mmCIF file with all atom_site columns, N, CA and C in Angstrom:
data_model
loop_
_atom_site.group_PDB
_atom_site.id
_atom_site.type_symbol
_atom_site.label_atom_id
_atom_site.label_alt_id
_atom_site.label_comp_id
_atom_site.label_asym_id
_atom_site.label_entity_id
_atom_site.label_seq_id
_atom_site.pdbx_PDB_ins_code
_atom_site.Cartn_x
_atom_site.Cartn_y
_atom_site.Cartn_z
_atom_site.occupancy
_atom_site.B_iso_or_equiv
_atom_site.pdbx_formal_charge
_atom_site.auth_seq_id
_atom_site.auth_comp_id
_atom_site.auth_asym_id
_atom_site.auth_atom_id
_atom_site.pdbx_PDB_model_num
ATOM 1   N N  . LYS A 1 1  ? 116.015 89.394  137.600 1.00 0.00 ? 27  LYS A N  1
ATOM 2   C CA . LYS A 1 1  ? 116.688 89.702  136.637 1.00 0.00 ? 27  LYS A CA 1
ATOM 3   C C  . LYS A 1 1  ? 118.103 90.138  138.049 1.00 0.00 ? 27  LYS A C  1
ATOM 4   N N  . ASP A 1 2  ? 117.682 90.966  139.103 1.00 0.00 ? 28  ASP A N  1
ATOM 5   C CA . ASP A 1 2  ? 117.851 91.951  140.086 1.00 0.00 ? 28  ASP A CA 1
ATOM 6   C C  . ASP A 1 2  ? 118.656 90.562  141.122 1.00 0.00 ? 28  ASP A C  1
ATOM 7   N N  . LYS A 1 3  ? 118.033 89.199  141.611 1.00 0.00 ? 29  LYS A N  1
ATOM 8   C CA . LYS A 1 3  ? 117.965 89.011  142.048 1.00 0.00 ? 29  LYS A CA 1
ATOM 9   C C  . LYS A 1 3  ? 118.931 88.050  141.293 1.00 0.00 ? 29  LYS A C  1
ATOM 10  N N  . LEU A 1 4  ? 119.540 87.860  140.159 1.00 0.00 ? 30  LEU A N  1
ATOM 11  C CA . LEU A 1 4  ? 120.895 86.638  140.053 1.00 0.00 ? 30  LEU A CA 1
ATOM 12  C C  . LEU A 1 4  ? 121.643 87.195  139.372 1.00 0.00 ? 30  LEU A C  1
ATOM 13  N N  . GLU A 1 5  ? 121.698 88.646  138.865 1.00 0.00 ? 31  GLU A N  1
ATOM 14  C CA . GLU A 1 5  ? 122.562 89.132  138.298 1.00 0.00 ? 31  GLU A CA 1
ATOM 15  C C  . GLU A 1 5  ? 123.025 90.137  139.167 1.00 0.00 ? 31  GLU A C  1
ATOM 16  N N  . GLU A 1 6  ? 124.213 90.468  139.497 1.00 0.00 ? 32  GLU A N  1
ATOM 17  C CA . GLU A 1 6  ? 125.497 91.084  140.216 1.00 0.00 ? 32  GLU A CA 1
ATOM 18  C C  . GLU A 1 6  ? 125.347 92.461  139.478 1.00 0.00 ? 32  GLU A C  1
ATOM 19  N N  . GLY A 1 7  ? 125.156 93.458  140.605 1.00 0.00 ? 33  GLY A N  1
ATOM 20  C CA . GLY A 1 7  ? 125.367 94.273  139.803 1.00 0.00 ? 33  GLY A CA 1
ATOM 21  C C  . GLY A 1 7  ? 123.744 95.189  139.228 1.00 0.00 ? 33  GLY A C  1
ATOM 22  N N  . ALA A 1 8  ? 123.166 94.477  138.637 1.00 0.00 ? 34  ALA A N  1
ATOM 23  C CA . ALA A 1 8  ? 121.821 94.636  137.890 1.00 0.00 ? 34  ALA A CA 1
ATOM 24  C C  . ALA A 1 8  ? 121.645 96.581  138.639 1.00 0.00 ? 34  ALA A C  1
ATOM 25  N N  . THR A 1 9  ? 121.404 97.374  138.102 1.00 0.00 ? 35  THR A N  1
ATOM 26  C CA . THR A 1 9  ? 120.289 98.412  138.267 1.00 0.00 ? 35  THR A CA 1
ATOM 27  C C  . THR A 1 9  ? 118.976 98.374  138.124 1.00 0.00 ? 35  THR A C  1
ATOM 28  N N  . GLU A 1 10 ? 118.722 98.769  138.873 1.00 0.00 ? 36  GLU A N  1
ATOM 29  C CA . GLU A 1 10 ? 116.978 99.289  137.827 1.00 0.00 ? 36  GLU A CA 1
ATOM 30  C C  . GLU A 1 10 ? 117.050 100.090 137.031 1.00 0.00 ? 36  GLU A C  1
ATOM 31  N N  . GLY A 1 11 ? 116.402 99.584  135.841 1.00 0.00 ? 37  GLY A N  1
ATOM 32  C CA . GLY A 1 11 ? 116.415 101.384 134.763 1.00 0.00 ? 37  GLY A CA 1
ATOM 33  C C  . GLY A 1 11 ? 117.129 101.076 133.724 1.00 0.00 ? 37  GLY A C  1
ATOM 34  N N  . GLY A 1 12 ? 118.091 100.162 134.753 1.00 0.00 ? 38  GLY A N  1
ATOM 35  C CA . GLY A 1 12 ? 119.622 100.169 133.251 1.00 0.00 ? 38  GLY A CA 1
ATOM 36  C C  . GLY A 1 12 ? 120.488 101.123 133.185 1.00 0.00 ? 38  GLY A C  1
ATOM 37  N N  . GLU A 1 13 ? 121.717 100.850 132.799 1.00 0.00 ? 39  GLU A N  1
ATOM 38  C CA . GLU A 1 13 ? 122.588 102.125 132.678 1.00 0.00 ? 39  GLU A CA 1
ATOM 39  C C  . GLU A 1 13 ? 123.212 103.050 131.187 1.00 0.00 ? 39  GLU A C  1
ATOM 40  N N  . ARG A 1 14 ? 121.991 102.685 129.960 1.00 0.00 ? 40  ARG A N  1
ATOM 41  C CA . ARG A 1 14 ? 122.046 103.047 128.974 1.00 0.00 ? 40  ARG A CA 1
ATOM 42  C C  . ARG A 1 14 ? 121.162 104.496 129.133 1.00 0.00 ? 40  ARG A C  1
ATOM 43  N N  . GLY A 1 15 ? 122.027 105.155 128.302 1.00 0.00 ? 41  GLY A N  1
ATOM 44  C CA . GLY A 1 15 ? 121.243 106.590 128.245 1.00 0.00 ? 41  GLY A CA 1
ATOM 45  C C  . GLY A 1 15 ? 120.741 106.739 126.662 1.00 0.00 ? 41  GLY A C  1
ATOM 46  N N  . ALA A 1 16 ? 120.179 107.987 126.714 1.00 0.00 ? 42  ALA A N  1
ATOM 47  C CA . ALA A 1 16 ? 120.468 108.347 125.117 1.00 0.00 ? 42  ALA A CA 1
ATOM 48  C C  . ALA A 1 16 ? 120.495 108.786 124.296 1.00 0.00 ? 42  ALA A C  1
ATOM 49  N N  . TYR A 1 17 ? 122.012 108.890 125.143 1.00 0.00 ? 43  TYR A N  1
ATOM 50  C CA . TYR A 1 17 ? 123.181 109.580 123.528 1.00 0.00 ? 43  TYR A CA 1
ATOM 51  C C  . TYR A 1 17 ? 123.482 108.037 123.812 1.00 0.00 ? 43  TYR A C  1
ATOM 52  N N  . GLN A 1 18 ? 124.098 106.631 124.481 1.00 0.00 ? 44  GLN A N  1
ATOM 53  C CA . GLN A 1 18 ? 124.246 106.044 124.019 1.00 0.00 ? 44  GLN A CA 1
ATOM 54  C C  . GLN A 1 18 ? 123.604 104.861 122.424 1.00 0.00 ? 44  GLN A C  1
ATOM 55  N N  . VAL A 1 19 ? 122.120 105.065 122.516 1.00 0.00 ? 45  VAL A N  1
ATOM 56  C CA . VAL A 1 19 ? 120.994 104.489 122.181 1.00 0.00 ? 45  VAL A CA 1
ATOM 57  C C  . VAL A 1 19 ? 121.030 105.279 120.824 1.00 0.00 ? 45  VAL A C  1
ATOM 58  N N  . PHE A 1 20 ? 121.336 106.535 120.666 1.00 0.00 ? 46  PHE A N  1
ATOM 59  C CA . PHE A 1 20 ? 121.712 107.101 119.771 1.00 0.00 ? 46  PHE A CA 1
ATOM 60  C C  . PHE A 1 20 ? 122.448 107.148 118.879 1.00 0.00 ? 46  PHE A C  1
ATOM 61  N N  . ALA A 1 21 ? 123.667 107.086 119.336 1.00 0.00 ? 47  ALA A N  1
ATOM 62  C CA . ALA A 1 21 ? 125.038 106.323 118.870 1.00 0.00 ? 47  ALA A CA 1
ATOM 63  C C  . ALA A 1 21 ? 125.198 104.963 118.752 1.00 0.00 ? 47  ALA A C  1
ATOM 64  N N  . CYS A 1 22 ? 124.278 104.041 118.850 1.00 0.00 ? 48  CYS A N  1
ATOM 65  C CA . CYS A 1 22 ? 124.744 102.708 118.562 1.00 0.00 ? 48  CYS A CA 1
ATOM 66  C C  . CYS A 1 22 ? 123.691 102.521 117.774 1.00 0.00 ? 48  CYS A C  1
ATOM 67  N N  . SER A 1 23 ? 122.171 103.286 117.570 1.00 0.00 ? 49  SER A N  1
ATOM 68  C CA . SER A 1 23 ? 121.313 102.837 115.772 1.00 0.00 ? 49  SER A CA 1
ATOM 69  C C  . SER A 1 23 ? 121.615 103.714 115.398 1.00 0.00 ? 49  SER A C  1
ATOM 70  N N  . LEU A 1 24 ? 122.522 104.998 115.253 1.00 0.00 ? 50  LEU A N  1
ATOM 71  C CA . LEU A 1 24 ? 123.193 105.928 113.967 1.00 0.00 ? 50  LEU A CA 1
ATOM 72  C C  . LEU A 1 24 ? 123.180 104.502 112.634 1.00 0.00 ? 50  LEU A C  1
ATOM 73  N N  . ILE A 1 25 ? 124.071 103.329 112.562 1.00 0.00 ? 51  ILE A N  1
ATOM 74  C CA . ILE A 1 25 ? 124.174 103.432 111.470 1.00 0.00 ? 51  ILE A CA 1
ATOM 75  C C  . ILE A 1 25 ? 123.044 102.760 111.082 1.00 0.00 ? 51  ILE A C  1
ATOM 76  N N  . GLY A 1 26 ? 122.107 101.701 111.379 1.00 0.00 ? 52  GLY A N  1
ATOM 77  C CA . GLY A 1 26 ? 120.956 101.348 110.954 1.00 0.00 ? 52  GLY A CA 1
ATOM 78  C C  . GLY A 1 26 ? 120.269 102.455 110.760 1.00 0.00 ? 52  GLY A C  1
ATOM 79  N N  . VAL A 1 27 ? 120.022 103.832 110.952 1.00 0.00 ? 53  VAL A N  1
ATOM 80  C CA . VAL A 1 27 ? 119.364 104.718 110.973 1.00 0.00 ? 53  VAL A CA 1
ATOM 81  C C  . VAL A 1 27 ? 119.896 105.441 109.095 1.00 0.00 ? 53  VAL A C  1
ATOM 82  N N  . ILE A 1 28 ? 121.530 106.110 109.417 1.00 0.00 ? 54  ILE A N  1
ATOM 83  C CA . ILE A 1 28 ? 121.521 106.346 108.157 1.00 0.00 ? 54  ILE A CA 1
ATOM 84  C C  . ILE A 1 28 ? 121.555 105.319 107.491 1.00 0.00 ? 54  ILE A C  1
ATOM 85  N N  . CYS A 1 29 ? 121.592 104.004 107.246 1.00 0.00 ? 55  CYS A N  1
ATOM 86  C CA . CYS A 1 29 ? 121.018 103.257 106.063 1.00 0.00 ? 55  CYS A CA 1
ATOM 87  C C  . CYS A 1 29 ? 119.986 103.379 105.085 1.00 0.00 ? 55  CYS A C  1
ATOM 88  N N  . ALA A 1 30 ? 118.857 103.298 106.490 1.00 0.00 ? 56  ALA A N  1
ATOM 89  C CA . ALA A 1 30 ? 117.796 103.816 106.145 1.00 0.00 ? 56  ALA A CA 1
ATOM 90  C C  . ALA A 1 30 ? 117.485 105.564 105.342 1.00 0.00 ? 56  ALA A C  1
ATOM 91  N N  . CYS A 1 31 ? 118.092 105.921 105.828 1.00 0.00 ? 57  CYS A N  1
ATOM 92  C CA . CYS A 1 31 ? 118.072 107.531 104.709 1.00 0.00 ? 57  CYS A CA 1
ATOM 93  C C  . CYS A 1 31 ? 118.365 107.530 103.651 1.00 0.00 ? 57  CYS A C  1
ATOM 94  N N  . ILE A 1 32 ? 119.637 106.166 103.838 1.00 0.00 ? 58  ILE A N  1
ATOM 95  C CA . ILE A 1 32 ? 119.863 107.129 102.168 1.00 0.00 ? 58  ILE A CA 1
ATOM 96  C C  . ILE A 1 32 ? 119.507 105.861 101.629 1.00 0.00 ? 58  ILE A C  1
ATOM 97  N N  . ARG A 1 33 ? 119.136 104.777 101.900 1.00 0.00 ? 59  ARG A N  1
ATOM 98  C CA . ARG A 1 33 ? 117.650 104.345 101.268 1.00 0.00 ? 59  ARG A CA 1
ATOM 99  C C  . ARG A 1 33 ? 116.436 104.704 100.891 1.00 0.00 ? 59  ARG A C  1
ATOM 100 N N  . ARG A 1 34 ? 116.445 105.962 101.901 1.00 0.00 ? 60  ARG A N  1
ATOM 101 C CA . ARG A 1 34 ? 114.967 106.527 101.254 1.00 0.00 ? 60  ARG A CA 1
ATOM 102 C C  . ARG A 1 34 ? 114.998 107.863 99.983  1.00 0.00 ? 60  ARG A C  1
ATOM 103 N N  . ILE A 1 35 ? 116.552 107.414 100.560 1.00 0.00 ? 61  ILE A N  1
ATOM 104 C CA . ILE A 1 35 ? 117.198 108.826 99.534  1.00 0.00 ? 61  ILE A CA 1
ATOM 105 C C  . ILE A 1 35 ? 117.563 108.015 97.672  1.00 0.00 ? 61  ILE A C  1
ATOM 106 N N  . VAL A 1 36 ? 117.969 107.082 97.785  1.00 0.00 ? 62  VAL A N  1
ATOM 107 C CA . VAL A 1 36 ? 118.277 106.911 95.970  1.00 0.00 ? 62  VAL A CA 1
ATOM 108 C C  . VAL A 1 36 ? 117.020 105.690 96.328  1.00 0.00 ? 62  VAL A C  1
ATOM 109 N N  . VAL A 1 37 ? 116.445 105.168 97.173  1.00 0.00 ? 63  VAL A N  1
ATOM 110 C CA . VAL A 1 37 ? 115.338 104.889 96.120  1.00 0.00 ? 63  VAL A CA 1
ATOM 111 C C  . VAL A 1 37 ? 113.383 105.420 95.845  1.00 0.00 ? 63  VAL A C  1
ATOM 112 N N  . GLY A 1 38 ? 113.967 106.458 96.910  1.00 0.00 ? 64  GLY A N  1
ATOM 113 C CA . GLY A 1 38 ? 112.976 107.045 96.914  1.00 0.00 ? 64  GLY A CA 1
ATOM 114 C C  . GLY A 1 38 ? 111.323 106.614 97.696  1.00 0.00 ? 64  GLY A C  1
ATOM 115 N N  . SER A 1 39 ? 110.671 105.382 97.223  1.00 0.00 ? 65  SER A N  1
ATOM 116 C CA . SER A 1 39 ? 109.872 104.793 97.889  1.00 0.00 ? 65  SER A CA 1
ATOM 117 C C  . SER A 1 39 ? 108.762 103.237 98.249  1.00 0.00 ? 65  SER A C  1
ATOM 118 N N  . ASP A 1 40 ? 108.745 102.562 98.946  1.00 0.00 ? 66  ASP A N  1
ATOM 119 C CA . ASP A 1 40 ? 108.482 101.546 99.319  1.00 0.00 ? 66  ASP A CA 1
ATOM 120 C C  . ASP A 1 40 ? 108.451 100.719 98.033  1.00 0.00 ? 66  ASP A C  1
ATOM 121 N N  . GLY A 1 41 ? 109.255 99.373  98.424  1.00 0.00 ? 67  GLY A N  1
ATOM 122 C CA . GLY A 1 41 ? 107.846 98.802  97.340  1.00 0.00 ? 67  GLY A CA 1
ATOM 123 C C  . GLY A 1 41 ? 109.090 96.724  97.930  1.00 0.00 ? 67  GLY A C  1
ATOM 124 N N  . PRO A 1 42 ? 108.491 96.407  96.721  1.00 0.00 ? 68  PRO A N  1
ATOM 125 C CA . PRO A 1 42 ? 109.542 94.625  97.557  1.00 0.00 ? 68  PRO A CA 1
ATOM 126 C C  . PRO A 1 42 ? 110.437 94.920  97.448  1.00 0.00 ? 68  PRO A C  1
ATOM 127 N N  . LEU A 1 43 ? 111.137 94.195  97.651  1.00 0.00 ? 69  LEU A N  1
ATOM 128 C CA . LEU A 1 43 ? 113.384 93.662  96.741  1.00 0.00 ? 69  LEU A CA 1
ATOM 129 C C  . LEU A 1 43 ? 112.874 92.764  96.032  1.00 0.00 ? 69  LEU A C  1
ATOM 130 N N  . SER A 1 44 ? 113.700 93.065  94.972  1.00 0.00 ? 70  SER A N  1
ATOM 131 C CA . SER A 1 44 ? 113.848 92.279  93.545  1.00 0.00 ? 70  SER A CA 1
ATOM 132 C C  . SER A 1 44 ? 114.645 91.852  93.195  1.00 0.00 ? 70  SER A C  1
ATOM 133 N N  . PHE A 1 45 ? 115.984 92.564  93.424  1.00 0.00 ? 71  PHE A N  1
ATOM 134 C CA . PHE A 1 45 ? 117.482 92.046  93.928  1.00 0.00 ? 71  PHE A CA 1
ATOM 135 C C  . PHE A 1 45 ? 117.824 92.572  92.397  1.00 0.00 ? 71  PHE A C  1
ATOM 136 N N  . LEU A 1 46 ? 116.893 92.984  91.589  1.00 0.00 ? 72  LEU A N  1
ATOM 137 C CA . LEU A 1 46 ? 116.863 93.314  89.582  1.00 0.00 ? 72  LEU A CA 1
ATOM 138 C C  . LEU A 1 46 ? 116.858 94.734  89.562  1.00 0.00 ? 72  LEU A C  1
ATOM 139 N N  . GLY A 1 47 ? 117.475 94.815  88.281  1.00 0.00 ? 73  GLY A N  1
ATOM 140 C CA . GLY A 1 47 ? 117.515 95.861  87.892  1.00 0.00 ? 73  GLY A CA 1
ATOM 141 C C  . GLY A 1 47 ? 118.453 97.436  88.323  1.00 0.00 ? 73  GLY A C  1
ATOM 142 N N  . SER A 1 48 ? 117.737 98.718  88.680  1.00 0.00 ? 74  SER A N  1
ATOM 143 C CA . SER A 1 48 ? 118.163 99.863  89.093  1.00 0.00 ? 74  SER A CA 1
ATOM 144 C C  . SER A 1 48 ? 118.552 99.864  90.265  1.00 0.00 ? 74  SER A C  1
ATOM 145 N N  . SER A 1 49 ? 117.349 99.445  91.562  1.00 0.00 ? 75  SER A N  1
ATOM 146 C CA . SER A 1 49 ? 117.429 99.264  92.922  1.00 0.00 ? 75  SER A CA 1
ATOM 147 C C  . SER A 1 49 ? 118.246 98.612  93.573  1.00 0.00 ? 75  SER A C  1
ATOM 148 N N  . ILE A 1 50 ? 118.906 97.900  92.705  1.00 0.00 ? 76  ILE A N  1
ATOM 149 C CA . ILE A 1 50 ? 119.582 96.683  93.614  1.00 0.00 ? 76  ILE A CA 1
ATOM 150 C C  . ILE A 1 50 ? 120.796 97.308  95.383  1.00 0.00 ? 76  ILE A C  1
ATOM 151 N N  . LEU A 1 51 ? 121.418 98.568  95.222  1.00 0.00 ? 77  LEU A N  1
ATOM 152 C CA . LEU A 1 51 ? 121.968 99.724  96.045  1.00 0.00 ? 77  LEU A CA 1
ATOM 153 C C  . LEU A 1 51 ? 120.072 99.352  97.761  1.00 0.00 ? 77  LEU A C  1
ATOM 154 N N  . GLY A 1 52 ? 119.472 100.010 96.739  1.00 0.00 ? 78  GLY A N  1
ATOM 155 C CA . GLY A 1 52 ? 118.269 99.661  97.445  1.00 0.00 ? 78  GLY A CA 1
ATOM 156 C C  . GLY A 1 52 ? 118.119 98.578  98.134  1.00 0.00 ? 78  GLY A C  1
ATOM 157 N N  . ASP A 1 53 ? 117.912 97.630  98.039  1.00 0.00 ? 79  ASP A N  1
ATOM 158 C CA . ASP A 1 53 ? 117.155 96.405  98.213  1.00 0.00 ? 79  ASP A CA 1
ATOM 159 C C  . ASP A 1 53 ? 118.748 96.639  99.333  1.00 0.00 ? 79  ASP A C  1
ATOM 160 N N  . GLN A 1 54 ? 120.103 96.449  99.084  1.00 0.00 ? 80  GLN A N  1
ATOM 161 C CA . GLN A 1 54 ? 121.132 95.838  100.218 1.00 0.00 ? 80  GLN A CA 1
ATOM 162 C C  . GLN A 1 54 ? 121.132 97.108  101.364 1.00 0.00 ? 80  GLN A C  1
ATOM 163 N N  . LEU A 1 55 ? 120.631 98.357  100.876 1.00 0.00 ? 81  LEU A N  1
ATOM 164 C CA . LEU A 1 55 ? 120.345 99.445  102.337 1.00 0.00 ? 81  LEU A CA 1
ATOM 165 C C  . LEU A 1 55 ? 119.373 98.775  103.059 1.00 0.00 ? 81  LEU A C  1
ATOM 166 N N  . THR A 1 56 ? 118.398 98.263  102.687 1.00 0.00 ? 82  THR A N  1
ATOM 167 C CA . THR A 1 56 ? 117.007 97.286  103.140 1.00 0.00 ? 82  THR A CA 1
ATOM 168 C C  . THR A 1 56 ? 117.691 96.619  103.605 1.00 0.00 ? 82  THR A C  1
ATOM 169 N N  . LEU A 1 57 ? 118.735 95.030  103.667 1.00 0.00 ? 83  LEU A N  1
ATOM 170 C CA . LEU A 1 57 ? 118.493 94.436  104.262 1.00 0.00 ? 83  LEU A CA 1
ATOM 171 C C  . LEU A 1 57 ? 119.385 94.642  105.186 1.00 0.00 ? 83  LEU A C  1
ATOM 172 N N  . ALA A 1 58 ? 120.564 95.899  105.421 1.00 0.00 ? 84  ALA A N  1
ATOM 173 C CA . ALA A 1 58 ? 121.617 96.305  106.210 1.00 0.00 ? 84  ALA A CA 1
ATOM 174 C C  . ALA A 1 58 ? 120.597 96.701  107.209 1.00 0.00 ? 84  ALA A C  1
ATOM 175 N N  . TYR A 1 59 ? 119.591 97.299  106.899 1.00 0.00 ? 85  TYR A N  1
ATOM 176 C CA . TYR A 1 59 ? 118.739 98.021  108.031 1.00 0.00 ? 85  TYR A CA 1
ATOM 177 C C  . TYR A 1 59 ? 118.552 97.337  108.708 1.00 0.00 ? 85  TYR A C  1
ATOM 178 N N  . THR A 1 60 ? 117.257 95.847  107.803 1.00 0.00 ? 86  THR A N  1
ATOM 179 C CA . THR A 1 60 ? 116.887 95.219  108.706 1.00 0.00 ? 86  THR A CA 1
ATOM 180 C C  . THR A 1 60 ? 117.921 94.356  109.381 1.00 0.00 ? 86  THR A C  1
ATOM 181 N N  . ALA A 1 61 ? 118.930 93.595  109.321 1.00 0.00 ? 87  ALA A N  1
ATOM 182 C CA . ALA A 1 61 ? 119.919 93.114  109.649 1.00 0.00 ? 87  ALA A CA 1
ATOM 183 C C  . ALA A 1 61 ? 120.027 94.006  110.477 1.00 0.00 ? 87  ALA A C  1
ATOM 184 N N  . PHE A 1 62 ? 121.030 95.276  110.622 1.00 0.00 ? 88  PHE A N  1
ATOM 185 C CA . PHE A 1 62 ? 121.799 95.491  111.921 1.00 0.00 ? 88  PHE A CA 1
ATOM 186 C C  . PHE A 1 62 ? 120.662 95.743  113.166 1.00 0.00 ? 88  PHE A C  1
ATOM 187 N N  . PHE A 1 63 ? 118.771 96.014  112.565 1.00 0.00 ? 89  PHE A N  1
ATOM 188 C CA . PHE A 1 63 ? 118.358 96.134  114.101 1.00 0.00 ? 89  PHE A CA 1
ATOM 189 C C  . PHE A 1 63 ? 117.881 94.898  114.553 1.00 0.00 ? 89  PHE A C  1
ATOM 190 N N  . ALA A 1 64 ? 118.171 93.721  113.788 1.00 0.00 ? 90  ALA A N  1
ATOM 191 C CA . ALA A 1 64 ? 118.116 92.639  114.165 1.00 0.00 ? 90  ALA A CA 1
ATOM 192 C C  . ALA A 1 64 ? 119.079 92.199  115.434 1.00 0.00 ? 90  ALA A C  1
ATOM 193 N N  . CYS A 1 65 ? 120.608 92.478  114.574 1.00 0.00 ? 91  CYS A N  1
ATOM 194 C CA . CYS A 1 65 ? 120.696 91.973  115.451 1.00 0.00 ? 91  CYS A CA 1
ATOM 195 C C  . CYS A 1 65 ? 121.411 92.731  116.842 1.00 0.00 ? 91  CYS A C  1
ATOM 196 N N  . CYS A 1 66 ? 120.528 94.205  117.366 1.00 0.00 ? 92  CYS A N  1
ATOM 197 C CA . CYS A 1 66 ? 119.878 94.602  118.451 1.00 0.00 ? 92  CYS A CA 1
ATOM 198 C C  . CYS A 1 66 ? 119.365 94.383  118.148 1.00 0.00 ? 92  CYS A C  1
ATOM 199 N N  . ALA A 1 67 ? 118.501 93.464  118.368 1.00 0.00 ? 93  ALA A N  1
ATOM 200 C CA . ALA A 1 67 ? 117.728 93.441  118.850 1.00 0.00 ? 93  ALA A CA 1
ATOM 201 C C  . ALA A 1 67 ? 117.496 91.837  119.671 1.00 0.00 ? 93  ALA A C  1
ATOM 202 N N  . GLY A 1 68 ? 118.346 90.861  119.397 1.00 0.00 ? 94  GLY A N  1
ATOM 203 C CA . GLY A 1 68 ? 119.273 89.453  119.423 1.00 0.00 ? 94  GLY A CA 1
ATOM 204 C C  . GLY A 1 68 ? 119.875 89.778  119.970 1.00 0.00 ? 94  GLY A C  1
ATOM 205 N N  . ASP A 1 69 ? 120.554 90.329  120.517 1.00 0.00 ? 95  ASP A N  1
ATOM 206 C CA . ASP A 1 69 ? 121.618 91.073  121.087 1.00 0.00 ? 95  ASP A CA 1
ATOM 207 C C  . ASP A 1 69 ? 121.128 91.753  122.961 1.00 0.00 ? 95  ASP A C  1
ATOM 208 N N  . THR A 1 70 ? 119.515 92.456  122.411 1.00 0.00 ? 96  THR A N  1
ATOM 209 C CA . THR A 1 70 ? 118.846 92.227  123.641 1.00 0.00 ? 96  THR A CA 1
ATOM 210 C C  . THR A 1 70 ? 118.174 91.261  124.393 1.00 0.00 ? 96  THR A C  1
ATOM 211 N N  . TRP A 1 71 ? 117.862 90.534  123.384 1.00 0.00 ? 97  TRP A N  1
ATOM 212 C CA . TRP A 1 71 ? 117.414 89.722  123.807 1.00 0.00 ? 97  TRP A CA 1
ATOM 213 C C  . TRP A 1 71 ? 118.160 88.647  124.889 1.00 0.00 ? 97  TRP A C  1
ATOM 214 N N  . ALA A 1 72 ? 119.309 87.850  124.094 1.00 0.00 ? 98  ALA A N  1
ATOM 215 C CA . ALA A 1 72 ? 120.262 87.819  124.664 1.00 0.00 ? 98  ALA A CA 1
ATOM 216 C C  . ALA A 1 72 ? 120.784 87.772  126.188 1.00 0.00 ? 98  ALA A C  1
ATOM 217 N N  . SER A 1 73 ? 120.519 89.226  126.012 1.00 0.00 ? 99  SER A N  1
ATOM 218 C CA . SER A 1 73 ? 121.273 89.701  127.584 1.00 0.00 ? 99  SER A CA 1
ATOM 219 C C  . SER A 1 73 ? 119.910 89.628  128.691 1.00 0.00 ? 99  SER A C  1
ATOM 220 N N  . GLU A 1 74 ? 119.409 89.792  127.839 1.00 0.00 ? 100 GLU A N  1
ATOM 221 C CA . GLU A 1 74 ? 118.309 89.824  128.302 1.00 0.00 ? 100 GLU A CA 1
ATOM 222 C C  . GLU A 1 74 ? 117.616 87.982  129.308 1.00 0.00 ? 100 GLU A C  1
ATOM 223 N N  . LEU A 1 75 ? 117.705 87.430  128.440 1.00 0.00 ? 101 LEU A N  1
ATOM 224 C CA . LEU A 1 75 ? 117.499 85.893  129.183 1.00 0.00 ? 101 LEU A CA 1
ATOM 225 C C  . LEU A 1 75 ? 118.320 85.210  129.121 1.00 0.00 ? 101 LEU A C  1
ATOM 226 N N  . GLY A 1 76 ? 119.481 85.647  128.811 1.00 0.00 ? 102 GLY A N  1
ATOM 227 C CA . GLY A 1 76 ? 121.221 84.583  129.236 1.00 0.00 ? 102 GLY A CA 1
ATOM 228 C C  . GLY A 1 76 ? 120.614 85.107  131.202 1.00 0.00 ? 102 GLY A C  1
ATOM 229 N N  . VAL A 1 77 ? 120.849 85.695  131.221 1.00 0.00 ? 103 VAL A N  1
ATOM 230 C CA . VAL A 1 77 ? 120.818 85.857  133.671 1.00 0.00 ? 103 VAL A CA 1
ATOM 231 C C  . VAL A 1 77 ? 120.564 84.535  133.601 1.00 0.00 ? 103 VAL A C  1
ATOM 232 N N  . LEU A 1 78 ? 118.879 84.565  132.816 1.00 0.00 ? 104 LEU A N  1
ATOM 233 C CA . LEU A 1 78 ? 118.348 83.461  133.271 1.00 0.00 ? 104 LEU A CA 1
ATOM 234 C C  . LEU A 1 78 ? 118.482 81.635  133.550 1.00 0.00 ? 104 LEU A C  1
ATOM 235 N N  . SER A 1 79 ? 119.495 81.356  132.792 1.00 0.00 ? 105 SER A N  1
ATOM 236 C CA . SER A 1 79 ? 120.179 80.500  132.649 1.00 0.00 ? 105 SER A CA 1
ATOM 237 C C  . SER A 1 79 ? 121.000 79.853  133.215 1.00 0.00 ? 105 SER A C  1
ATOM 238 N N  . LYS A 1 80 ? 120.835 80.944  134.177 1.00 0.00 ? 106 LYS A N  1
ATOM 239 C CA . LYS A 1 80 ? 122.633 80.590  135.116 1.00 0.00 ? 106 LYS A CA 1
ATOM 240 C C  . LYS A 1 80 ? 122.239 79.729  136.224 1.00 0.00 ? 106 LYS A C  1
#
């Protein structure tokens, strides 16, 4: 990556503060889901746990988007 990307530094420039700030939304979704639902179980989309299912999907989608962004930035350099 260093040879292909201009200005790349070893270890990147992401600190603990930035990681915490960027993951805060996903962590809040997970915490609210735990408070609302209380226990783990399969997604049902029926009954009283619709909010819990939505929060589960929000949490999963948030971190899937973060993973996709990371993979894109790491592998996208190789396409040049």
